[in-house]
Phi, psi and omega in degrees: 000309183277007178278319172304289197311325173297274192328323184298298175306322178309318158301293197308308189319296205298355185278320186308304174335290185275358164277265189329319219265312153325305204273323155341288184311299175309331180285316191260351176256280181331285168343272181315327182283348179268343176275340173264335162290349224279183147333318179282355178256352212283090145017111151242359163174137206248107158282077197294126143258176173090341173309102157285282174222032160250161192265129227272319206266018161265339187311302181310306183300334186287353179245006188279006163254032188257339201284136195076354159325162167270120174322340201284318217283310196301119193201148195311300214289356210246345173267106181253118175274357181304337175297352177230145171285328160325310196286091188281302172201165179256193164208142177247088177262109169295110185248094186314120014235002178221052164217165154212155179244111174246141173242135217251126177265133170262165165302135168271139170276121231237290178221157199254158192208155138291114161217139163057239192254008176198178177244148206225168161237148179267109178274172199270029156244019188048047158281149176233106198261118154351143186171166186304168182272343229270154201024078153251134119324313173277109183250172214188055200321171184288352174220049173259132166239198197278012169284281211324322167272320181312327198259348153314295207302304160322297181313304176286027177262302205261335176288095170259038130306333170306320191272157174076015173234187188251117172246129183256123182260115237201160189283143197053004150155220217206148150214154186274120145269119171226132184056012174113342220228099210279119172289103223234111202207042340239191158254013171265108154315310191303313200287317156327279178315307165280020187239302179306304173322274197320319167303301192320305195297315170278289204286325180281352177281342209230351163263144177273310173236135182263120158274290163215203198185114175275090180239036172263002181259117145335122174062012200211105176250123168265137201237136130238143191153174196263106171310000000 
């Protein structure tokens, strides 16, 4: 018999037991949920950096609903950045105990084009964002397709022969005026570069007047012009 009651108590205790330690538990999750909710975590105010060529008041509307949210509450994935074509991705950096600073990464821009009916600038992932006519050089027809600009899109990061001439982008491939003299070149950078080299070295050396100059056959330069 007094072996039952010891098994009786022994329950009712571990019942106690596991009731305090639940109500604890209940306790210490309430607690934390009033401390990350109180007042003192409530957002008042958003630092935008990074701005360049995105528009500062699509930028505002898109972070202007993180201000009274709880800081804990706030996360990078929560932000639709789709209102700007600039706008690549953000970052949400928390400064405890109510501010945040987000820094907002743009597209890079490589050069400004002409196509089809307006002007665009050409990002280094070979995006076309709309944007003014003013210095564009590059004009880019409708049926260059698209490895051929993305691998333009290279060339001209890295060539600065490219920059500052008047360029046509044409289906299989592109020509230059340079000094008066139009440059005909395939969109293999490799071929460029060493063709170009060859004109430089050779061909302005051994002509008197250029008409143009055919650098799309591998290893093969066609010249019109006066010897």
């Amino acid at each position: 018999m007094a072996k039952k009651k010891g098994i009786g108590r022994f329950i009712l205790v571990s019942l106690l037991a596991l009731g305090t330690m639940s109500a604890v538990g209940v306790g210490i999750k309430k607690g934390a949920d009033s401390f990350t909710e109180s007042g003192y975590f409530k957002v008042k105010s958003v630092n935008v950096k990074g701005l360049i060529k995105a528009d500062n008041k699509k930028v505002e509307t898109m972070v202007k609903s993180m201000v009274g949210q709880s800081i804990f509450d706030v996360k990078p994935e929560t932000i639709n950045y789709n209102g700007d074509s600039w706008v690549e991705r953000m970052e949400i950096r928390k400064v405890f105990p109510d501010r945040l600073d987000v820094v907002v990464f743009e597209k890079r821009p490589v050069f400004k084009l002409q196509y089809t009916r307006g002007c665009f600038t050409a990002t280094s992932t070979g995006l076309m964002i709309k944007d003014t006519c003013e210095g564009v050089r590059i004009k880019m027809d409708q049926k260059v397709k698209e490895d051929d600009f993305k691998e333009f899109i290279k060339m001209y990061e890295t060539a600065a022969v490219l920059k500052d001439k008047n360029i046509n982008l044409k289906q299989f491939y592109f020509t230059m005026v340079e000094n008066g003299v139009e440059l005909r070149a395939s969109y293999d950078q490799a071929d460029f570069e060493r063709m170009y080299a060859a004109y430089q070295d050779i061909i302005r050396k051994r002509y008197k007047e250029i008409e143009y100059v055919d650098m799309r056959i591998p290893d093969k330069i066609f010249v019109k012009g006066v010897m």
